[in-house]
CSV table of C-alpha atoms in Angstrom, one decimal:
chain,number,residue,atom,x,y,z
A,1,UNK,CA,207.9,70.9,105.0
A,2,UNK,CA,206.2,67.4,104.1
A,3,UNK,CA,204.4,66.3,107.3
A,4,UNK,CA,206.2,62.5,107.5
A,5,UNK,CA,204.0,59.7,107.7
A,6,UNK,CA,202.6,58.4,111.1
A,7,UNK,CA,203.9,54.9,112.0
A,8,UNK,CA,200.6,53.0,112.6
A,9,UNK,CA,199.7,49.5,114.2
A,10,UNK,CA,200.7,46.1,112.5
A,11,UNK,CA,197.7,44.6,111.2
A,12,UNK,CA,197.4,40.9,109.7
A,13,UNK,CA,198.2,41.1,106.0
A,14,UNK,CA,195.2,39.2,105.1
A,15,UNK,CA,192.9,41.4,106.8
A,16,UNK,CA,194.5,44.8,105.2
A,17,UNK,CA,193.7,43.2,102.0
A,18,UNK,CA,190.3,42.4,103.1
A,19,UNK,CA,188.0,44.8,101.5
A,20,UNK,CA,185.5,46.4,104.1
A,21,UNK,CA,182.1,45.5,103.5
A,22,UNK,CA,180.2,47.7,101.3
A,23,UNK,CA,176.5,48.2,101.4
A,24,UNK,CA,174.2,48.4,98.3
A,25,UNK,CA,173.9,52.2,97.3
A,26,UNK,CA,170.4,53.9,98.0
A,27,UNK,CA,167.8,54.4,95.1
A,28,UNK,CA,167.1,58.3,94.0
A,29,UNK,CA,163.8,59.6,94.1
A,30,UNK,CA,161.6,57.9,92.6
A,31,UNK,CA,163.6,55.1,92.0
A,32,UNK,CA,163.8,51.3,94.0
A,33,UNK,CA,166.7,49.9,95.7
A,34,UNK,CA,165.9,45.8,95.3
A,35,UNK,CA,169.6,45.1,96.2
A,36,UNK,CA,169.4,44.1,99.6
A,37,UNK,CA,166.8,41.4,100.4
A,38,UNK,CA,164.5,43.8,102.5
A,39,UNK,CA,161.2,43.4,103.3
A,40,UNK,CA,159.2,46.2,101.7
A,41,UNK,CA,156.6,46.4,103.7
A,42,UNK,CA,156.7,48.9,106.5
A,43,UNK,CA,156.8,47.5,110.2
A,44,UNK,CA,153.7,46.4,111.9
A,45,UNK,CA,151.9,49.4,114.2
A,46,UNK,CA,152.1,46.8,117.0
A,47,UNK,CA,156.0,46.3,116.4
A,48,UNK,CA,156.6,50.1,116.0
A,49,UNK,CA,154.8,50.6,119.2
A,50,UNK,CA,156.7,47.7,121.6
A,51,UNK,CA,160.0,49.4,120.6
A,52,UNK,CA,158.9,52.9,121.5
A,53,UNK,CA,158.2,51.5,124.9
A,54,UNK,CA,161.8,50.5,125.2
A,55,UNK,CA,162.7,53.8,126.7
A,56,UNK,CA,165.0,53.0,129.0
A,57,UNK,CA,168.2,54.3,127.0
A,58,UNK,CA,170.3,55.0,129.8
A,59,UNK,CA,170.1,51.1,130.7
A,60,UNK,CA,172.3,48.1,129.4
A,61,UNK,CA,170.2,45.4,127.6
A,62,UNK,CA,169.6,41.7,128.9
A,63,UNK,CA,173.2,40.4,127.3
A,64,UNK,CA,171.1,36.9,127.0
A,65,UNK,CA,167.8,38.4,125.7
A,66,UNK,CA,166.6,35.8,127.9
A,67,UNK,CA,162.5,36.8,127.2
A,68,UNK,CA,163.1,36.4,123.9
A,69,UNK,CA,164.9,33.1,124.1
A,70,UNK,CA,162.1,31.7,125.9
A,71,UNK,CA,159.5,32.4,123.9
A,72,UNK,CA,161.6,30.8,120.9
A,73,UNK,CA,162.7,27.6,123.3
A,74,UNK,CA,158.9,27.5,123.7
A,75,UNK,CA,157.8,28.0,120.0
A,76,UNK,CA,160.4,25.4,118.9
A,77,UNK,CA,160.1,22.9,121.4
A,78,UNK,CA,163.3,22.8,123.3
A,79,UNK,CA,165.2,24.2,126.4
A,80,UNK,CA,166.1,28.2,126.5
A,81,UNK,CA,169.5,26.9,126.3
A,82,UNK,CA,169.1,25.5,123.6
A,83,UNK,CA,168.7,29.4,122.0
A,84,UNK,CA,171.1,32.0,121.4
A,85,UNK,CA,169.9,35.5,120.0
A,86,UNK,CA,172.2,37.5,118.1
A,87,UNK,CA,172.5,40.8,116.2
A,88,UNK,CA,171.2,39.1,112.9
A,89,UNK,CA,172.4,35.5,111.7
A,90,UNK,CA,175.9,36.8,110.2
A,91,UNK,CA,177.1,38.0,113.9
A,92,UNK,CA,175.9,34.4,115.4
A,93,UNK,CA,177.7,33.0,112.0
A,94,UNK,CA,180.8,35.0,113.1
A,95,UNK,CA,180.5,33.6,116.6
A,96,UNK,CA,180.2,30.0,115.8
A,97,UNK,CA,183.1,30.1,113.2
A,98,UNK,CA,185.6,31.8,115.4
A,99,UNK,CA,184.5,29.3,118.3
A,100,UNK,CA,185.4,26.1,115.9
A,101,UNK,CA,187.9,27.3,113.4
A,102,UNK,CA,191.4,29.1,113.5
A,103,UNK,CA,194.8,28.8,112.0
A,104,UNK,CA,195.5,25.9,109.9
A,105,UNK,CA,191.9,24.4,110.1
A,106,UNK,CA,188.8,24.9,107.2
A,107,UNK,CA,185.9,25.9,106.5
A,108,UNK,CA,184.0,24.5,103.5
A,109,UNK,CA,181.1,26.3,101.7
A,110,UNK,CA,179.4,26.7,98.4
A,111,UNK,CA,180.3,29.8,96.1
A,112,UNK,CA,179.0,31.7,95.4
A,113,UNK,CA,177.1,31.9,98.1
A,114,UNK,CA,176.2,34.5,101.2
A,115,UNK,CA,179.0,37.0,100.5
A,116,UNK,CA,180.2,37.4,104.1
A,117,UNK,CA,181.0,33.8,104.4
A,118,UNK,CA,184.7,34.4,103.0
A,119,UNK,CA,185.4,37.4,105.3
A,120,UNK,CA,183.9,35.3,108.5
A,121,UNK,CA,186.3,32.6,108.0
A,122,UNK,CA,189.2,34.9,107.2
A,123,UNK,CA,188.9,36.9,110.2
A,124,UNK,CA,188.5,33.5,112.6
A,125,UNK,CA,192.1,32.9,110.9
A,126,UNK,CA,190.8,29.8,109.1
A,127,UNK,CA,191.0,28.7,105.2
A,128,UNK,CA,188.3,28.6,103.1
A,129,UNK,CA,187.4,25.5,100.9
A,130,UNK,CA,184.9,26.8,98.4
A,131,UNK,CA,183.2,24.1,96.6
A,132,UNK,CA,181.3,25.5,93.0
A,133,UNK,CA,177.3,25.2,92.6
A,134,UNK,CA,175.9,23.4,90.0
A,135,UNK,CA,174.9,24.6,87.0
A,136,UNK,CA,171.4,25.3,88.2
A,137,UNK,CA,172.7,27.1,91.0
A,138,UNK,CA,172.1,24.4,93.8
A,139,UNK,CA,174.5,23.3,96.3
A,140,UNK,CA,177.2,20.4,95.2
A,141,UNK,CA,176.7,18.4,98.0
A,142,UNK,CA,178.7,15.0,97.0
A,143,UNK,CA,181.6,17.5,95.8
A,144,UNK,CA,181.0,19.2,99.4
A,145,UNK,CA,181.1,16.1,101.3
A,146,UNK,CA,184.5,14.8,99.2
A,147,UNK,CA,185.9,18.2,100.1
A,148,UNK,CA,185.8,17.4,103.6
A,149,UNK,CA,188.9,16.6,105.4
A,150,UNK,CA,190.7,15.9,108.7
A,151,UNK,CA,191.2,19.6,109.1
A,152,UNK,CA,187.4,20.5,108.4
A,153,UNK,CA,186.1,22.0,111.4
A,154,UNK,CA,182.8,24.1,109.8
A,155,UNK,CA,180.7,23.6,107.1
A,156,UNK,CA,178.1,26.5,105.8
A,157,UNK,CA,174.8,25.3,104.3
A,158,UNK,CA,172.7,28.2,102.9
A,159,UNK,CA,169.3,27.2,102.1
A,160,UNK,CA,167.7,28.7,100.0
A,161,UNK,CA,171.2,29.8,99.1
A,162,UNK,CA,171.8,33.4,98.9
A,163,UNK,CA,172.2,34.9,96.0
A,164,UNK,CA,170.8,31.8,93.6
A,165,UNK,CA,167.8,30.7,95.4
A,166,UNK,CA,167.5,27.1,95.2
A,167,UNK,CA,166.9,25.4,98.2
A,168,UNK,CA,168.8,21.9,100.1
A,169,UNK,CA,165.8,19.2,100.3
A,170,UNK,CA,165.4,17.2,103.2
A,171,UNK,CA,166.5,13.8,101.6
A,172,UNK,CA,169.8,15.8,100.3
A,173,UNK,CA,170.8,17.1,103.5
A,174,UNK,CA,170.2,13.3,105.3
A,175,UNK,CA,172.1,11.8,102.8
A,176,UNK,CA,174.8,14.9,103.1
A,177,UNK,CA,174.8,14.5,107.1
A,178,UNK,CA,175.2,11.1,106.9
A,179,UNK,CA,178.8,11.4,105.1
A,180,UNK,CA,180.0,14.6,107.4
A,181,UNK,CA,182.3,13.2,110.4
A,182,UNK,CA,179.8,14.0,113.7
A,183,UNK,CA,182.8,16.1,114.9
A,184,UNK,CA,182.5,18.8,112.1
A,185,UNK,CA,180.0,21.6,113.2
A,186,UNK,CA,177.8,22.2,110.5
A,187,UNK,CA,175.7,25.6,109.9
A,188,UNK,CA,172.3,25.5,108.2
A,189,UNK,CA,171.9,28.6,107.6
A,190,UNK,CA,168.0,29.1,106.8
A,191,UNK,CA,167.9,33.2,106.8
A,192,UNK,CA,165.0,32.9,103.9
A,193,UNK,CA,163.3,29.4,105.2
A,194,UNK,CA,159.8,31.7,105.6
A,195,UNK,CA,159.5,32.1,101.8
A,196,UNK,CA,160.3,28.5,100.8
A,197,UNK,CA,157.1,26.9,99.3
A,198,UNK,CA,158.8,23.6,97.9
A,199,UNK,CA,157.8,21.2,100.3
A,200,UNK,CA,160.8,18.9,99.5
A,201,UNK,CA,163.2,21.2,101.3
A,202,UNK,CA,164.9,20.7,104.6
A,203,UNK,CA,163.8,22.6,107.3
A,204,UNK,CA,165.7,22.3,110.1
A,205,UNK,CA,163.4,23.3,112.7
A,206,UNK,CA,160.6,21.3,111.8
A,207,UNK,CA,162.3,17.9,111.6
A,208,UNK,CA,164.6,18.8,114.7
A,209,UNK,CA,167.8,17.8,112.6
A,210,UNK,CA,170.0,19.2,115.8
A,211,UNK,CA,168.2,16.4,118.0
A,212,UNK,CA,169.6,13.7,115.4
A,213,UNK,CA,173.2,15.4,114.9
A,214,UNK,CA,174.1,17.4,117.8
A,215,UNK,CA,176.9,18.9,115.3
A,216,UNK,CA,174.1,20.8,113.4
A,217,UNK,CA,172.9,24.1,114.4
A,218,UNK,CA,170.2,25.6,112.9
A,219,UNK,CA,170.3,29.6,112.2
A,220,UNK,CA,167.3,31.9,111.4
A,221,UNK,CA,166.8,35.7,111.5
A,222,UNK,CA,164.3,38.5,112.2
A,223,UNK,CA,165.5,40.7,109.3
A,224,UNK,CA,163.9,39.5,106.0
A,225,UNK,CA,160.1,37.8,106.4
A,226,UNK,CA,159.5,39.7,109.9
A,227,UNK,CA,161.1,43.1,108.7
A,228,UNK,CA,163.5,44.1,111.3
A,229,UNK,CA,166.8,44.5,109.3
A,230,UNK,CA,167.5,48.2,110.8
A,231,UNK,CA,167.6,46.3,114.3
A,232,UNK,CA,169.7,43.4,113.5
A,233,UNK,CA,168.1,40.6,115.6
A,234,UNK,CA,168.6,36.4,114.4
A,235,UNK,CA,168.9,33.4,116.8
A,236,UNK,CA,170.6,29.8,116.5
A,237,UNK,CA,168.8,26.8,117.7
A,238,UNK,CA,171.1,23.8,118.9
A,239,UNK,CA,172.9,21.4,121.5
A,240,UNK,CA,173.1,24.1,124.6
A,241,UNK,CA,176.8,23.0,124.7
A,242,UNK,CA,177.8,24.0,120.8
A,243,UNK,CA,175.9,27.2,121.6
A,244,UNK,CA,177.9,27.7,124.9
A,245,UNK,CA,181.1,28.1,122.5
A,246,UNK,CA,179.4,30.7,120.7
A,247,UNK,CA,178.0,32.5,123.6
A,248,UNK,CA,181.6,32.5,124.4
A,249,UNK,CA,183.1,34.2,121.2
A,250,UNK,CA,180.3,36.4,120.8
A,251,UNK,CA,180.4,40.2,121.2
A,252,UNK,CA,178.6,41.0,124.7
A,253,UNK,CA,175.2,43.1,124.6
A,254,UNK,CA,175.0,43.0,120.9
A,255,UNK,CA,170.9,42.7,120.6
A,256,UNK,CA,169.6,45.8,121.8
A,257,UNK,CA,166.6,45.9,124.3
A,258,UNK,CA,164.9,47.7,120.7
A,259,UNK,CA,165.5,44.8,119.1
A,260,UNK,CA,164.0,42.0,121.6
A,261,UNK,CA,161.4,44.1,121.9
A,262,UNK,CA,160.4,44.2,118.6
A,263,UNK,CA,161.2,40.7,117.9
A,264,UNK,CA,158.8,40.0,120.8
A,265,UNK,CA,156.3,41.9,119.3
A,266,UNK,CA,156.9,40.1,115.9
A,267,UNK,CA,156.2,36.8,117.1
A,268,UNK,CA,153.0,37.5,118.7
A,269,UNK,CA,152.0,39.0,115.0
A,270,UNK,CA,152.8,35.9,113.1
A,271,UNK,CA,149.5,35.6,111.1
A,272,UNK,CA,149.9,39.0,109.9
A,273,UNK,CA,153.7,38.6,109.2
A,274,UNK,CA,153.1,35.5,107.4
A,275,UNK,CA,150.3,36.8,105.3
A,276,UNK,CA,152.7,39.6,104.2
A,277,UNK,CA,155.2,36.5,103.3
A,278,UNK,CA,152.5,34.9,101.1
A,279,UNK,CA,152.1,38.2,99.0
A,280,UNK,CA,156.0,38.3,98.5
A,281,UNK,CA,156.5,34.7,97.7
A,282,UNK,CA,153.6,35.3,95.1
A,283,UNK,CA,155.3,38.5,93.5
A,284,UNK,CA,158.6,36.5,93.4
A,285,UNK,CA,156.8,33.5,91.7
A,286,UNK,CA,155.7,36.0,89.3
A,287,UNK,CA,158.6,37.9,88.4
A,288,UNK,CA,160.5,35.0,88.3
A,289,UNK,CA,158.1,33.2,85.6
A,290,UNK,CA,158.1,36.5,83.9
A,291,UNK,CA,161.8,36.7,83.4
A,292,UNK,CA,162.0,33.5,82.4
A,293,UNK,CA,159.5,34.0,79.3
A,294,UNK,CA,161.6,37.1,78.4
A,295,UNK,CA,164.5,34.6,77.9
A,296,UNK,CA,166.4,35.0,81.4
A,297,UNK,CA,167.9,31.7,83.0
A,298,UNK,CA,166.5,32.2,86.6
A,299,UNK,CA,167.0,29.3,88.8
A,300,UNK,CA,164.2,27.6,91.2
A,301,UNK,CA,163.8,31.0,93.5
A,302,UNK,CA,162.6,30.3,96.9
A,303,UNK,CA,163.8,33.6,98.7
A,304,UNK,CA,162.9,36.8,98.6
A,305,UNK,CA,165.1,37.6,95.8
A,306,UNK,CA,165.8,36.2,92.0
A,307,UNK,CA,168.9,35.3,90.3
A,308,UNK,CA,169.7,36.7,86.8
A,309,UNK,CA,172.1,33.9,85.8
A,310,UNK,CA,174.6,35.3,83.6
A,311,UNK,CA,173.8,39.1,83.8
A,312,UNK,CA,177.0,41.4,84.1
A,313,UNK,CA,178.0,44.5,85.4
A,314,UNK,CA,176.4,46.7,81.6
A,315,UNK,CA,172.9,44.9,82.5
A,316,UNK,CA,173.1,46.3,86.3
A,317,UNK,CA,174.0,49.4,84.4
A,318,UNK,CA,171.2,49.3,82.6
A,319,UNK,CA,168.7,48.7,85.4
A,320,UNK,CA,170.4,51.6,87.4
A,321,UNK,CA,169.9,54.2,84.8
A,322,UNK,CA,166.0,53.3,85.4
A,323,UNK,CA,166.3,53.9,88.8
A,324,UNK,CA,166.5,50.5,90.0
A,325,UNK,CA,169.3,49.3,92.5
A,326,UNK,CA,170.3,45.6,91.9
A,327,UNK,CA,173.2,43.4,93.3
A,328,UNK,CA,175.8,42.7,90.8
A,329,UNK,CA,177.7,39.7,91.3
A,330,UNK,CA,180.5,38.4,88.7
A,331,UNK,CA,178.3,35.2,87.9
A,332,UNK,CA,174.9,37.2,87.7
A,333,UNK,CA,172.6,39.8,89.4
A,334,UNK,CA,170.5,39.5,92.1
A,335,UNK,CA,167.3,41.1,92.5
A,336,UNK,CA,165.0,41.3,95.7
A,337,UNK,CA,161.3,41.5,95.5
A,338,UNK,CA,160.0,44.8,96.0
A,339,UNK,CA,157.1,46.8,95.6
A,340,UNK,CA,154.7,46.2,93.4
A,341,UNK,CA,155.6,49.2,91.1
A,342,UNK,CA,159.1,48.0,91.2
A,343,UNK,CA,158.3,44.3,89.9
A,344,UNK,CA,156.9,46.3,86.7
A,345,UNK,CA,159.8,48.7,86.4
A,346,UNK,CA,162.0,45.5,86.7
A,347,UNK,CA,160.0,43.5,84.1
A,348,UNK,CA,160.4,46.9,81.5
A,349,UNK,CA,164.2,47.0,81.8
A,350,UNK,CA,164.7,43.1,81.8
A,351,UNK,CA,162.8,43.1,78.8
A,352,UNK,CA,164.8,45.8,77.4
A,353,UNK,CA,168.2,43.9,77.8
A,354,UNK,CA,167.2,40.3,77.9
A,355,UNK,CA,169.6,38.2,76.1
A,356,UNK,CA,169.2,37.2,72.5
A,357,UNK,CA,167.2,33.8,72.0
């Protein structure tokens, strides 16, 4: 006798059709995982010690991460109400999108860009408007501005763009924001800002774009440059009333006490972390230059990764066979900047499968 299928709850059709997020696979023994844009350095001893000190596991964390917000506010020259902390910048992106966009609304973003954008928009019930990148991997800001309609509620800007690497310049951003209605929320996603060396880039915090344009929110993370990917902590700076909307939609108590302690300790160790970032940047620039010498199309790389434009799944398979786990997309392959040994092996494989000249 066969067991009848159970009657299950009705799920929104678009959610039922949405594939769950799948993390990149781990590398085998002796291999390297360069698919997740992780920081290759071990945590600083002072940060590890701070995490160990957060031993009151029977108590809830501070729901507002007040100490971290106050320290970030002091560093950014804003009030604590002008800072919101979340479980990674992606959770804040979700909170802002849900606060501003719903059924019948549109969210404009470049594509390809951060792979979570489409699902975050869909979960909010809104419609995503994807604007193709320029051939060199940059945002087509003219086309994005032209895509704004009276249904647009949110615009997502990723700089440097993940996964392709180029920045949005300050001049480009100024020209773009001048064309955007003041009641449209603009999320300036600067998850990789610490790795940028191009002086022309827009720097949302240094330029205080949220003061001239209260509809702009700047997002940063501790996952990349600060090496706290496992603890999930990010933050956003903007007008307090705009942030209040995300405070209402964000999942309560999502930032753990360990994450807050680690972030506070990391801010105190900024000099040590900046030295590590400089080493990753030098490694990135060398990798990008040598890949170009091999014949690969590599756009301007300003994050902690490089982009092999046009590389396909067969190329990704060749890397995996050599113990290198990369992140393939339909348009190319993203390779994170890892250990020096990983860089050399990447170049060996890249040379073996380089495109014909």
